[in-house]
mmCIF file of C-alpha atoms in Angstrom:
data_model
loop_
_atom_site.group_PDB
_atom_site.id
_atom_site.type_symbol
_atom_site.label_atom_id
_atom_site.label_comp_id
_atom_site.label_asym_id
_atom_site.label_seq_id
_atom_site.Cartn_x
_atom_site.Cartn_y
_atom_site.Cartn_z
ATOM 1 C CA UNK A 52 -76.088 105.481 -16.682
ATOM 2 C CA UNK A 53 -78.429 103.234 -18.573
ATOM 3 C CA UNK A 54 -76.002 100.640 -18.605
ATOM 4 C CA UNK A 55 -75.873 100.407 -14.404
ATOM 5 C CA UNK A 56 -79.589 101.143 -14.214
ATOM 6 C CA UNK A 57 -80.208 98.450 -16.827
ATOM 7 C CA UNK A 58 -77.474 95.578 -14.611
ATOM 8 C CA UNK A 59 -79.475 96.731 -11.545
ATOM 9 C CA UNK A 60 -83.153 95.545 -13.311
ATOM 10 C CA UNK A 61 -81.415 91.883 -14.465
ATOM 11 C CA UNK A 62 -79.878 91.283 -11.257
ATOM 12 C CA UNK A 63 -80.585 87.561 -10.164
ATOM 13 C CA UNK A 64 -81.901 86.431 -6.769
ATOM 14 C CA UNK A 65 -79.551 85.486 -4.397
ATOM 15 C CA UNK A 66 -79.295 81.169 -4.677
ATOM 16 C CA UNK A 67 -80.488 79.402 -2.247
ATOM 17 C CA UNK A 68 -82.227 81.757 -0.304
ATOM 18 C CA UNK A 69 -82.659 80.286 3.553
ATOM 19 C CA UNK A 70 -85.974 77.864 4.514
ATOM 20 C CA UNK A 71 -88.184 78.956 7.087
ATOM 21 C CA UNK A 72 -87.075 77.664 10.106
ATOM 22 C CA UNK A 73 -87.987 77.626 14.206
ATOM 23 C CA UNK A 74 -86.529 81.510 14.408
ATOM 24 C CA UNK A 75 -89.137 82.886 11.986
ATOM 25 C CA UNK A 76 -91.944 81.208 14.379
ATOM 26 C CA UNK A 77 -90.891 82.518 17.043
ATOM 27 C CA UNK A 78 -90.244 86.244 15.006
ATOM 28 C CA UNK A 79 -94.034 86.242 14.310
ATOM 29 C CA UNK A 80 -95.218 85.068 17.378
ATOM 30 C CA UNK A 81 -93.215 87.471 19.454
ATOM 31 C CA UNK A 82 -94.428 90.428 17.820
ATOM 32 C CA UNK A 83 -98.312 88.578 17.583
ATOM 33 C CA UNK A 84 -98.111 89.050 21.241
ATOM 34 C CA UNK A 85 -96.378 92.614 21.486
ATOM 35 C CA UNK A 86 -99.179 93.373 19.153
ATOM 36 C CA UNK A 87 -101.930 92.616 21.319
ATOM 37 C CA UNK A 88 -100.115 93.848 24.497
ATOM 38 C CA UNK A 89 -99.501 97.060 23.265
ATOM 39 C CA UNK A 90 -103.457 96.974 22.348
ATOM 40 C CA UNK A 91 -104.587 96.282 25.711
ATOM 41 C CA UNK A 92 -102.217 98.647 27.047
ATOM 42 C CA UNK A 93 -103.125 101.967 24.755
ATOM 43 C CA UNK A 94 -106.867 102.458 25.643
ATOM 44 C CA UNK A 95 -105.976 106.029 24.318
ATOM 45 C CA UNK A 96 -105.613 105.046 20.454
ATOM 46 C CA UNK A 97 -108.159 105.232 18.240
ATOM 47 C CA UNK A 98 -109.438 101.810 15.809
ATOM 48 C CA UNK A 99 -106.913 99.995 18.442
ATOM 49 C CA UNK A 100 -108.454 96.430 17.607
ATOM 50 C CA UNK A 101 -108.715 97.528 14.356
ATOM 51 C CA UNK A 102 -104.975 98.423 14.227
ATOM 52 C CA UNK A 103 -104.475 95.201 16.079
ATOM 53 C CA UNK A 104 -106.406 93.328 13.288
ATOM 54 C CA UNK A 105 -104.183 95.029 10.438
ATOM 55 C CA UNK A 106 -100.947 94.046 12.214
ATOM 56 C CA UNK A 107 -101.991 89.988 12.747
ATOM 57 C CA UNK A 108 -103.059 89.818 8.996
ATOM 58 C CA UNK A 109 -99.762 91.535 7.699
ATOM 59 C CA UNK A 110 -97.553 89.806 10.491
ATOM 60 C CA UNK A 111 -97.042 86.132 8.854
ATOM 61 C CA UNK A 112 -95.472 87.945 5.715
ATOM 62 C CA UNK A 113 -92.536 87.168 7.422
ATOM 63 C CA UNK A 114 -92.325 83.921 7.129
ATOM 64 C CA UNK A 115 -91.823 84.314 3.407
ATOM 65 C CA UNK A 116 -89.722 87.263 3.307
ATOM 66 C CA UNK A 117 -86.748 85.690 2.359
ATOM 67 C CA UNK A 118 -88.521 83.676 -0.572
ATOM 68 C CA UNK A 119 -91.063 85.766 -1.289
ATOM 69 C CA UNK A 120 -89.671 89.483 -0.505
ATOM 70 C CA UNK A 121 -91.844 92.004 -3.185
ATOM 71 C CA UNK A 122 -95.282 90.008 -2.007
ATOM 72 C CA UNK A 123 -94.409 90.494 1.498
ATOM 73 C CA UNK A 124 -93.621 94.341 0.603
ATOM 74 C CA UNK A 125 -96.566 94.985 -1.265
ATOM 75 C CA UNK A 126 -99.334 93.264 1.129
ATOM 76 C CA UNK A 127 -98.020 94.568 4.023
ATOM 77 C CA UNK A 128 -97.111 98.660 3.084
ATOM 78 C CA UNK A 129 -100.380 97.835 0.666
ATOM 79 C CA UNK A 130 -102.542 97.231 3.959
ATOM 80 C CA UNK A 131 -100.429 99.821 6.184
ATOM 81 C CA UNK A 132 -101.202 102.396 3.475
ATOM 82 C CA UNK A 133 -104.856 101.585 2.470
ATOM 83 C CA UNK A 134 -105.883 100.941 5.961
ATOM 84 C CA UNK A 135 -105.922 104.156 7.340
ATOM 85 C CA UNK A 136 -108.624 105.342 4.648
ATOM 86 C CA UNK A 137 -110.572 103.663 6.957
ATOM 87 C CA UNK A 138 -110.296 105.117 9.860
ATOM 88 C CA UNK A 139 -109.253 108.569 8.968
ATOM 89 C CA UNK A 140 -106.176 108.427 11.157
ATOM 90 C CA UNK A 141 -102.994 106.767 10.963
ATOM 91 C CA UNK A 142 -102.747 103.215 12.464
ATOM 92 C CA UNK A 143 -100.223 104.613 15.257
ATOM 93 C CA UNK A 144 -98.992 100.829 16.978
ATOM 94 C CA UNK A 145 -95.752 100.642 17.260
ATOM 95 C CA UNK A 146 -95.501 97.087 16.615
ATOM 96 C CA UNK A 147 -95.268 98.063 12.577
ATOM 97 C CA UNK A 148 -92.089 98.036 13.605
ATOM 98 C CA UNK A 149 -91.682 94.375 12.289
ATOM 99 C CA UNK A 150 -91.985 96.042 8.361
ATOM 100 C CA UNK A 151 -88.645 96.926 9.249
ATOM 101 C CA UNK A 152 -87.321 92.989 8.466
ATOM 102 C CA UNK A 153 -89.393 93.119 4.834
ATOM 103 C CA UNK A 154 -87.302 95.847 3.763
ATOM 104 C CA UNK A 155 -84.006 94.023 4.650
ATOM 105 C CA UNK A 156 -85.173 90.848 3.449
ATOM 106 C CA UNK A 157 -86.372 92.871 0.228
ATOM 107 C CA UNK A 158 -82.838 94.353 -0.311
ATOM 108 C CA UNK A 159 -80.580 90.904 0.749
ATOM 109 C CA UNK A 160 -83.175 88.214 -0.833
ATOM 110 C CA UNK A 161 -84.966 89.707 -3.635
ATOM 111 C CA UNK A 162 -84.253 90.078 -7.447
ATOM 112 C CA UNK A 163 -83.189 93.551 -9.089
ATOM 113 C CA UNK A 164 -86.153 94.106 -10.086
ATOM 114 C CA UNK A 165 -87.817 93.107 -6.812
ATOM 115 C CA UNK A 166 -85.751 95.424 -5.380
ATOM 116 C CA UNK A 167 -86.381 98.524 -7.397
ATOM 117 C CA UNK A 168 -90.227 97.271 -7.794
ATOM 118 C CA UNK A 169 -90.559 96.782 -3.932
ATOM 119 C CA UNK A 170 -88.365 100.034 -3.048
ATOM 120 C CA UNK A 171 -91.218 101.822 -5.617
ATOM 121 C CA UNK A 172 -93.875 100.444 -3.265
ATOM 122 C CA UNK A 173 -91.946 102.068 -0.301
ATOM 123 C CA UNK A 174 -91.840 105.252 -1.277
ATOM 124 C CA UNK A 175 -95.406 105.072 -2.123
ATOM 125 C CA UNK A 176 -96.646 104.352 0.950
ATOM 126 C CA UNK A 177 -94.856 106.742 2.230
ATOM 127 C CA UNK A 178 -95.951 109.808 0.044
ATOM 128 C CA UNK A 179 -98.918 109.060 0.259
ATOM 129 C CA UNK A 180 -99.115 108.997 3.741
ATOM 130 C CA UNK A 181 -98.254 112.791 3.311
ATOM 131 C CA UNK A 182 -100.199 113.659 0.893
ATOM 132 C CA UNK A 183 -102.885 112.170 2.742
ATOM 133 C CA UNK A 184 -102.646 113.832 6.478
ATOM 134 C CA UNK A 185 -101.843 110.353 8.132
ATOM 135 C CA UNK A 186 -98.113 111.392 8.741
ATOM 136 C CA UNK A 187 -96.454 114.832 9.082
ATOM 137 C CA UNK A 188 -93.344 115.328 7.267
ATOM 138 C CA UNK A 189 -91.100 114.344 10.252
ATOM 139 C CA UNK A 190 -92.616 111.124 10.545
ATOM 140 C CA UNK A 191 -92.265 110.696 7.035
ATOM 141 C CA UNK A 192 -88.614 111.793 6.877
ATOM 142 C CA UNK A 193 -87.454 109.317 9.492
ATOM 143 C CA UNK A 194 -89.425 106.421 8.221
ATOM 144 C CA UNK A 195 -87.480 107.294 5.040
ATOM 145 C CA UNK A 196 -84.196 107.541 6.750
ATOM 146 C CA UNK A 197 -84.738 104.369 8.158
ATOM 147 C CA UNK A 198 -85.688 102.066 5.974
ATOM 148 C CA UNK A 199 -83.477 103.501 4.200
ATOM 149 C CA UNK A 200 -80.981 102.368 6.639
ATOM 150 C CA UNK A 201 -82.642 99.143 7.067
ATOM 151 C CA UNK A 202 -82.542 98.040 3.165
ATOM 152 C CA UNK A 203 -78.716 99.540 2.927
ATOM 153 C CA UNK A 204 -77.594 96.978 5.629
ATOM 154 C CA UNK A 205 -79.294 94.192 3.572
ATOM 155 C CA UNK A 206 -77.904 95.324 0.065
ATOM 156 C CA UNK A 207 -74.142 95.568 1.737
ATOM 157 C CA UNK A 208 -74.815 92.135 3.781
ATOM 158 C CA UNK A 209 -75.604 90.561 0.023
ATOM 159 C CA UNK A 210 -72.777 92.254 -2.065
ATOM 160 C CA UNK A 211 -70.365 90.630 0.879
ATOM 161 C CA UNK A 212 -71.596 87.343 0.746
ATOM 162 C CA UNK A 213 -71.370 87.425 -3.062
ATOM 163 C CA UNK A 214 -68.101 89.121 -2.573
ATOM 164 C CA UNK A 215 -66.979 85.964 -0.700
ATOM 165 C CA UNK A 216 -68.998 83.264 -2.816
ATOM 166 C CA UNK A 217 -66.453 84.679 -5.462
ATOM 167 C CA UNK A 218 -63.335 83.992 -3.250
ATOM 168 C CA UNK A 219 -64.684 80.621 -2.112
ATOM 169 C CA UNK A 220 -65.085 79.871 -5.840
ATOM 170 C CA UNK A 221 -61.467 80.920 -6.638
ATOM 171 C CA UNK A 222 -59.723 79.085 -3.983
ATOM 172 C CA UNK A 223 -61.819 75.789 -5.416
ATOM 173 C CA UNK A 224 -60.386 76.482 -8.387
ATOM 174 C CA UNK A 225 -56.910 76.904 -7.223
ATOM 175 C CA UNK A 226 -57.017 73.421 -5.480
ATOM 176 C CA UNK A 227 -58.563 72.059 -8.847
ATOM 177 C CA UNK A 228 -55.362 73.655 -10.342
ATOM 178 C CA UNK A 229 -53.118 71.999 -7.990
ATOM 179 C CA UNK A 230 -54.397 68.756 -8.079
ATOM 180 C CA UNK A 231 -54.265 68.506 -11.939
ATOM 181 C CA UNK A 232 -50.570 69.342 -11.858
ATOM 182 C CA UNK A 233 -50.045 66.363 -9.407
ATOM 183 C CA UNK A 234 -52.232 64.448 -12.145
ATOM 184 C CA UNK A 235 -49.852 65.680 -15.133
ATOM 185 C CA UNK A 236 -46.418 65.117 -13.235
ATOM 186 C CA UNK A 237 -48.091 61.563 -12.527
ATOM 187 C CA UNK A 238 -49.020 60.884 -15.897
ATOM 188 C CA UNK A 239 -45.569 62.018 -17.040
ATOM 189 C CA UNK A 240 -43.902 59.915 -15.132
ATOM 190 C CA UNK A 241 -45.611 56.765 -16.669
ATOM 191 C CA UNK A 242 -45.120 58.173 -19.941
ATOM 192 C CA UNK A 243 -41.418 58.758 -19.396
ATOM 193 C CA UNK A 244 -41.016 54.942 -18.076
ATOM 194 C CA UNK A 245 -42.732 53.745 -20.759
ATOM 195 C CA UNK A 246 -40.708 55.697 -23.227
ATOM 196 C CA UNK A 247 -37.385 54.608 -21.097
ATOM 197 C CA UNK A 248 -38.526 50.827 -22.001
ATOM 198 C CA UNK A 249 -39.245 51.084 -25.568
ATOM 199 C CA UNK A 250 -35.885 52.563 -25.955
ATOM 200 C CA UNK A 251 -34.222 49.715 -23.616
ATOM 201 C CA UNK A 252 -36.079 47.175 -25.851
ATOM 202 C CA UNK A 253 -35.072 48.749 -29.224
ATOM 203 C CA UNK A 254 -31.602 49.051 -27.876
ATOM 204 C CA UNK A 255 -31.190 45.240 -26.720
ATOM 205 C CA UNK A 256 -33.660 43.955 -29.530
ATOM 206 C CA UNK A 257 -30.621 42.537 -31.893
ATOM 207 C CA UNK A 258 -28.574 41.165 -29.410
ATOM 208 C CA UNK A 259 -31.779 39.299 -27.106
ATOM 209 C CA UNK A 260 -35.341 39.415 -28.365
ATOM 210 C CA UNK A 261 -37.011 38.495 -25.387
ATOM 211 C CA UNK A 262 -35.825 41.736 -24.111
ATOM 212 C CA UNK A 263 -38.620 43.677 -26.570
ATOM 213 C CA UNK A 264 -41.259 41.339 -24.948
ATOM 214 C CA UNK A 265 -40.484 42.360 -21.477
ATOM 215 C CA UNK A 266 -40.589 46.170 -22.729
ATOM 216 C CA UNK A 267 -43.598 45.659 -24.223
ATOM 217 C CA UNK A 268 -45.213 44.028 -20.979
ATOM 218 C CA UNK A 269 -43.698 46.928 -18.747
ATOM 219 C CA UNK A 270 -45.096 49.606 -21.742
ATOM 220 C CA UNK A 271 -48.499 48.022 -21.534
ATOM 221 C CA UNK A 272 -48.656 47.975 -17.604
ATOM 222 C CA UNK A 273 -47.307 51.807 -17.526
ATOM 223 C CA UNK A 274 -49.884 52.629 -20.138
ATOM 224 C CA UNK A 275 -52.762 50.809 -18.250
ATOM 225 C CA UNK A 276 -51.707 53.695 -15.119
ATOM 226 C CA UNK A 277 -51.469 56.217 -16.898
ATOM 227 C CA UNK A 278 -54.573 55.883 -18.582
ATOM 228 C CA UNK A 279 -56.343 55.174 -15.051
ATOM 229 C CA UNK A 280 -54.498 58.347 -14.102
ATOM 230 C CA UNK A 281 -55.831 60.568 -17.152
ATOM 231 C CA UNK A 282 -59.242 59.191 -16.263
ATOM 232 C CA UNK A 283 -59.258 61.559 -13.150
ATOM 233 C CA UNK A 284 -58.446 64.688 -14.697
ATOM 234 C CA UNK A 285 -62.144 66.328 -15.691
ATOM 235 C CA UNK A 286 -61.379 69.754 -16.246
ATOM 236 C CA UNK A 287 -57.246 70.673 -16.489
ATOM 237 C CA UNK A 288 -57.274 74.365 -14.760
ATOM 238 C CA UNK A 289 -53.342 74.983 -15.144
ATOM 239 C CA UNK A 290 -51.625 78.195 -15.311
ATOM 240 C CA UNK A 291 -49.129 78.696 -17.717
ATOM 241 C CA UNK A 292 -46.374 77.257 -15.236
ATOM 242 C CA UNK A 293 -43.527 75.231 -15.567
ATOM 243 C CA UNK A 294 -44.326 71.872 -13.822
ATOM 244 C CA UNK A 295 -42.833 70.828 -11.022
ATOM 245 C CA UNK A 296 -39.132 68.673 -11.322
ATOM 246 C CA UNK A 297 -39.266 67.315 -7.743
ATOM 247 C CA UNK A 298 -40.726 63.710 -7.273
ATOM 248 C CA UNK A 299 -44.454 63.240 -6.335
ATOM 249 C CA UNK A 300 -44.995 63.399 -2.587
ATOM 250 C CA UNK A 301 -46.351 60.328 -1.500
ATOM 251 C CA UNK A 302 -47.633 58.988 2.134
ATOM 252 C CA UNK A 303 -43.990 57.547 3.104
ATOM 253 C CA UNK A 304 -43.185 61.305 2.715
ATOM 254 C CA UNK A 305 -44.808 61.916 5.754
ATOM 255 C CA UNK A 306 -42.038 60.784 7.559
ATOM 256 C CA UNK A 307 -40.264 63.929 6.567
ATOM 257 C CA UNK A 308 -42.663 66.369 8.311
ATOM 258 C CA UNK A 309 -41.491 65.192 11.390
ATOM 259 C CA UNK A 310 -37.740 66.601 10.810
ATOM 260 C CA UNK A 311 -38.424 69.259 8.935
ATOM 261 C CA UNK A 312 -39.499 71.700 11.436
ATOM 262 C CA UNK A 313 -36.767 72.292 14.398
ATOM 263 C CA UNK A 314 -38.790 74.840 16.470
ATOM 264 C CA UNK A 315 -42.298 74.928 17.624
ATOM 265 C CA UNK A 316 -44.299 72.081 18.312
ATOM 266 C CA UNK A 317 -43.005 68.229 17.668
ATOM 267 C CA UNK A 318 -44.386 66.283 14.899
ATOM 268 C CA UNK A 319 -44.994 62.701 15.342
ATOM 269 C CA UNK A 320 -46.002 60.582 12.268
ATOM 270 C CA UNK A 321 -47.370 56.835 12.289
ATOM 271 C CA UNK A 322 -48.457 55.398 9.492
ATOM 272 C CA UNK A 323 -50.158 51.660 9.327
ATOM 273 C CA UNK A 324 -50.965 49.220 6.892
ATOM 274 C CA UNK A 325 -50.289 49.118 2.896
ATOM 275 C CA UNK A 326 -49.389 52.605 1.240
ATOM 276 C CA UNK A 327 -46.658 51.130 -1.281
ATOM 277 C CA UNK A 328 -49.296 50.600 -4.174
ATOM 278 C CA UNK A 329 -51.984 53.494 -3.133
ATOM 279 C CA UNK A 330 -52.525 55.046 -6.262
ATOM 280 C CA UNK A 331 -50.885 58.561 -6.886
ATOM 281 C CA UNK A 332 -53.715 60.938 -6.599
ATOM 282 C CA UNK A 333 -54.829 58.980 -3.428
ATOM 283 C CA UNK A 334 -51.020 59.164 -1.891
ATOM 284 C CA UNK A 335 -50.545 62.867 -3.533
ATOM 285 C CA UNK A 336 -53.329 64.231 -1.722
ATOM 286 C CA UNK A 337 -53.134 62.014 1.616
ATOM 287 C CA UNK A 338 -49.844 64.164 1.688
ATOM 288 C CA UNK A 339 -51.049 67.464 0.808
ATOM 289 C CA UNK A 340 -53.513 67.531 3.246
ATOM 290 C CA UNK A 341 -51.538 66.270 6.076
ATOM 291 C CA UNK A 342 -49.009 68.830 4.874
ATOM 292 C CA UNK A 343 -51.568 72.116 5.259
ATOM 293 C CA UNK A 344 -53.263 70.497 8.294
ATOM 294 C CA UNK A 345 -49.335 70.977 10.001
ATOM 295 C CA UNK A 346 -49.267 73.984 8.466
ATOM 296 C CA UNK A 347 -52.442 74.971 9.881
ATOM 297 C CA UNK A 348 -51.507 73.907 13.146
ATOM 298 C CA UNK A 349 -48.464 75.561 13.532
ATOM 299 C CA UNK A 350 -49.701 78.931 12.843
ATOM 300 C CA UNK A 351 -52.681 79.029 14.664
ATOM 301 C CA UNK A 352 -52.694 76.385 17.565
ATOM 302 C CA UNK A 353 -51.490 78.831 20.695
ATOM 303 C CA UNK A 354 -49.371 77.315 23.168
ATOM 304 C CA UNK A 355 -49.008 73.589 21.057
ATOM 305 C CA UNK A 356 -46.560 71.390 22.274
ATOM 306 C CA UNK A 357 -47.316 68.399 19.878
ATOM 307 C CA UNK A 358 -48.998 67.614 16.742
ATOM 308 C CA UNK A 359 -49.825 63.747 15.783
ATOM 309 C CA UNK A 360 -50.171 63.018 12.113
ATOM 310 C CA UNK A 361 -51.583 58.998 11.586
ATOM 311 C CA UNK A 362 -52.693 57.386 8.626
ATOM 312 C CA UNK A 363 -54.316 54.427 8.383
ATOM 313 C CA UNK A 364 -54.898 52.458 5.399
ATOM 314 C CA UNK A 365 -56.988 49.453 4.960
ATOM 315 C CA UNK A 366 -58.243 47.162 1.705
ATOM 316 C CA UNK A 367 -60.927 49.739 0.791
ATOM 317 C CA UNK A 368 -59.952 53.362 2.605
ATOM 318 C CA UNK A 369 -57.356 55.282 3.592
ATOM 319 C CA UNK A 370 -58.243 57.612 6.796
ATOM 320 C CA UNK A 371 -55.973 60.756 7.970
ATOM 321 C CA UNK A 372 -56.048 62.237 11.161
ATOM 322 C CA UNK A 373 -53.967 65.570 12.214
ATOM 323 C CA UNK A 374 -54.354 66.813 15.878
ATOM 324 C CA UNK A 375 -53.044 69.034 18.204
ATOM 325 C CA UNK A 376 -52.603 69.608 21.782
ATOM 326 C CA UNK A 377 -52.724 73.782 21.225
ATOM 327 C CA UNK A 378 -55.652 75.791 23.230
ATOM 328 C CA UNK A 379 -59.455 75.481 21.700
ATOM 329 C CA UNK A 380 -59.930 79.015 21.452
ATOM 330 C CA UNK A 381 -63.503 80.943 20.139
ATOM 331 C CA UNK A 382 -60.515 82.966 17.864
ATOM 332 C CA UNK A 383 -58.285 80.496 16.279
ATOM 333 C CA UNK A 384 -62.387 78.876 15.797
ATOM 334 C CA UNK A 385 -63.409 81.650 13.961
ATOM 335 C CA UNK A 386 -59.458 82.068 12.136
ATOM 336 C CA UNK A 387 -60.148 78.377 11.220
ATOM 337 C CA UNK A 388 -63.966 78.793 10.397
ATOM 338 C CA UNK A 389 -64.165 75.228 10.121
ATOM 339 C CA UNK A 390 -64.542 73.739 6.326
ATOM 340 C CA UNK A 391 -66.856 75.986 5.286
ATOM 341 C CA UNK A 392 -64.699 79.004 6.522
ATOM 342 C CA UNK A 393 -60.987 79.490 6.301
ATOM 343 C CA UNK A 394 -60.044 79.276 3.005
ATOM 344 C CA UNK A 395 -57.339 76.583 3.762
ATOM 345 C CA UNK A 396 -59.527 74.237 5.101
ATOM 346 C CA UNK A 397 -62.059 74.833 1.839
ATOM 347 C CA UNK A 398 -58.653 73.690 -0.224
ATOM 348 C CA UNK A 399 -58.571 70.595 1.655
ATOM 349 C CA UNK A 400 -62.455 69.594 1.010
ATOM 350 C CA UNK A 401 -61.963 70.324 -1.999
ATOM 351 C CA UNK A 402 -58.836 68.246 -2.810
ATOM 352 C CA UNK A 403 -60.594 65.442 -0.636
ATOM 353 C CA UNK A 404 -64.104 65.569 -2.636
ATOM 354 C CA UNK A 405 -62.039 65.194 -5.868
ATOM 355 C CA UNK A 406 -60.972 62.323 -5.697
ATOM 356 C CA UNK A 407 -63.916 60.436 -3.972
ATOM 357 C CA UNK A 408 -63.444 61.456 -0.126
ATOM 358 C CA UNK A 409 -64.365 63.812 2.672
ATOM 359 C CA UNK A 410 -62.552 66.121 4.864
ATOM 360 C CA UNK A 411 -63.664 67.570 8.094
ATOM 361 C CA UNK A 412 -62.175 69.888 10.549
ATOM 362 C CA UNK A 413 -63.030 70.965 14.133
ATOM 363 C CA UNK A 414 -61.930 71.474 17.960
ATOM 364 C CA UNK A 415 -60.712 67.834 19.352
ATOM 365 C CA UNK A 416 -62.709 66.380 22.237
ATOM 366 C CA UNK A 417 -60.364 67.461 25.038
ATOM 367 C CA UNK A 418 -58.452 70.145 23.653
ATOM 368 C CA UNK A 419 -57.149 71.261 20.355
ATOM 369 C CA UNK A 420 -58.286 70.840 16.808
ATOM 370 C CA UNK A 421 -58.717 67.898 14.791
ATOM 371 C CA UNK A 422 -58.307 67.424 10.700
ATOM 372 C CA UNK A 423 -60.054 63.970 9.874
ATOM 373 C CA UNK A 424 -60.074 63.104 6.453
ATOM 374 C CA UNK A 425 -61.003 59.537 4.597
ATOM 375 C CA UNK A 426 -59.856 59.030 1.105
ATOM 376 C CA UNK A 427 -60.892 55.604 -1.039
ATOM 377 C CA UNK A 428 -57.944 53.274 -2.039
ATOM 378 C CA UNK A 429 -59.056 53.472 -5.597
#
């Protein structure tokens, strides 16, 4: 029991926690004037302006609720709590209501021990409030039950974006993994020519010694690529798999897309300009990700009747587009979740980043969707 409360206390602040933008003006400026409506509107409650004044002072706490989320809790149920002293009755505006966002922002934003700190502050107020006459014990029993509410929506809202941080950060790795195997099978193909040669040239070296020369020329040039190769590989994340035995795909691959698929939509490839001496990694992952954009447009472009897969490759880039004529629909959108969404399309930025490019995704001007994705020739 120690143990959770103790994981609870060091729990981290969520990274990155959003800048204020427009939306937050227009939060506090909204309730600045249903504060000062519901003023001139309630001639009946007591300290009104003095209510009023409470609520304009505590209101721009949330502009720093997400950065700032136990300051925001304790001026603002501080001030809510203290102020009645003053007036002997509770502050009764209904426009409080905008405490309601510290306690989310509290529970989604804050540290553990903002959270339990803050939630301590709460409760405080609340008691107190009792204790004190300001608020009978109904009041104070919903205002538990909701914020209780309230702060539950932004603890589960966290633990689910962690939650899929985590898977983001595992299909990353699994596209790491990937493109290290292509790396390996790469590298063990210029190892395997070079060993081919020095055996040629040992083999041939009594009869015609020229022949070791030319081994050692076509060992020195293998080694040269396969060092340039190795030079890629940062981290190796490989499971303990046997590697592949098929050849490395490369872009003239392509071509085999087109046949490979008899029903659904057709699959025209046209490729243009120099892709013979693209490196491997380049070619490798030109491939892959023409081969999941496809894939990705098979299963989810409704009603498709054709998908166009060119490459283009000039002296300093090589640039992959993948469309479709399928419907541009707010579900296959969402399915698809552009790159920052399905977990496909992370793969593919991914692979692309790795080795120097970019990948983006999205619905094509007229209809369909559209994979885009420049890769540099070296």
């Amino acid at each position: 029991m120690l143990g959770k409360l103790r994981s609870v206390w060091d729990e981290p602040s969520p990274a990155d926690p959003p800048a204020r933008v427009w939306r937050d003006w227009v939060l506090v400026g909204g309730f600045a004037l249903a504060t000062v409506c519901e003023v001139l509107i309630r001639p009946e409650l007591p300290f009104r302006w003095f209510a009023g004044g409470v609520a304009l002072a505590v209101l721009p706490t949330l502009l720093w609720r997400r950065t700032r989320p136990l300051p925001g809790v304790a001026f603002a149920f501080g001030a809510c709590g203290l102020a009645p002293l003053v007036t002997g009755h509770d502050l009764g505006l209904n426009s409080f209501v905008f405490v309601l966002f510290l306690g989310y922002a509290l529970a989604r934003w804050g540290s553990g021990r903002q959270v339990v700190l803050g939630a301590s502050i709460i409760v405080a107020k609340l008691l107190f409030s009792l204790l004190m006459g300001f608020a009978g014990a109904g009041d104070t029993m919903g205002g538990f039950g909701i914020l209780f509410a309230v702060t539950a929506l932004g603890a589960a809202l966290r633990y689910r974006a962690r939650a899929r941080l985590r898977e983001l950060d595992q299909v990353k790795l699994l596209e790491r993994e990937r493109l290290a195997r292509d790396l390996h099978d790469t590298v063990a193909h210029h190892v395997s020519a070079m060993v081919i040669r020095a055996q040629a040239g040992l083999a041939t070296a009594p009869v015609n010694p020229d022949a070791a020369t030319d081994a050692l020329k076509v060992i020195e040039a293998e080694a040269s690529r396969a060092l340039a190769e190795m030079r890629g590989i940062v981290r190796v994340l490989r499971a303990d798999e046997p590697a592949e035995l098929s050849p490395i795909p490369r872009v003239a691959d392509l071509h085999g897309l087109a046949g490979r698929h008899r029903v659904g939509p057709a699959i025209d490839v046209e490729i243009s300009g120099d892709v013979d001496d693209l490196p491997a990694p380049i070619g490798t992952a030109i491939y892959r990700l023409a081969q999941e954009s496809v894939t990705n447009a098979r299963r989810h472009a409704r009603n498709a009747t054709r998908i166009e897969v060119s490459v283009v490759a000039d002296e300093a880039s090589v640039r992959l587009r993948v469309s479709d004529d399928g419907e541009t629909a707010p579900a296959r959108a969402a399915s698809s979740g552009g790159l920052s969404g399905g977990f496909g399309l992370v793969g593919m930025a991914e692979r692309a980043g790795l080795v120097g490019g970019t990948c983006e995704a999205g619905p094509g001007p007229i209809r369909g969707w559209t994979v885009t994705a420049v890769l540099p020739r070296a």
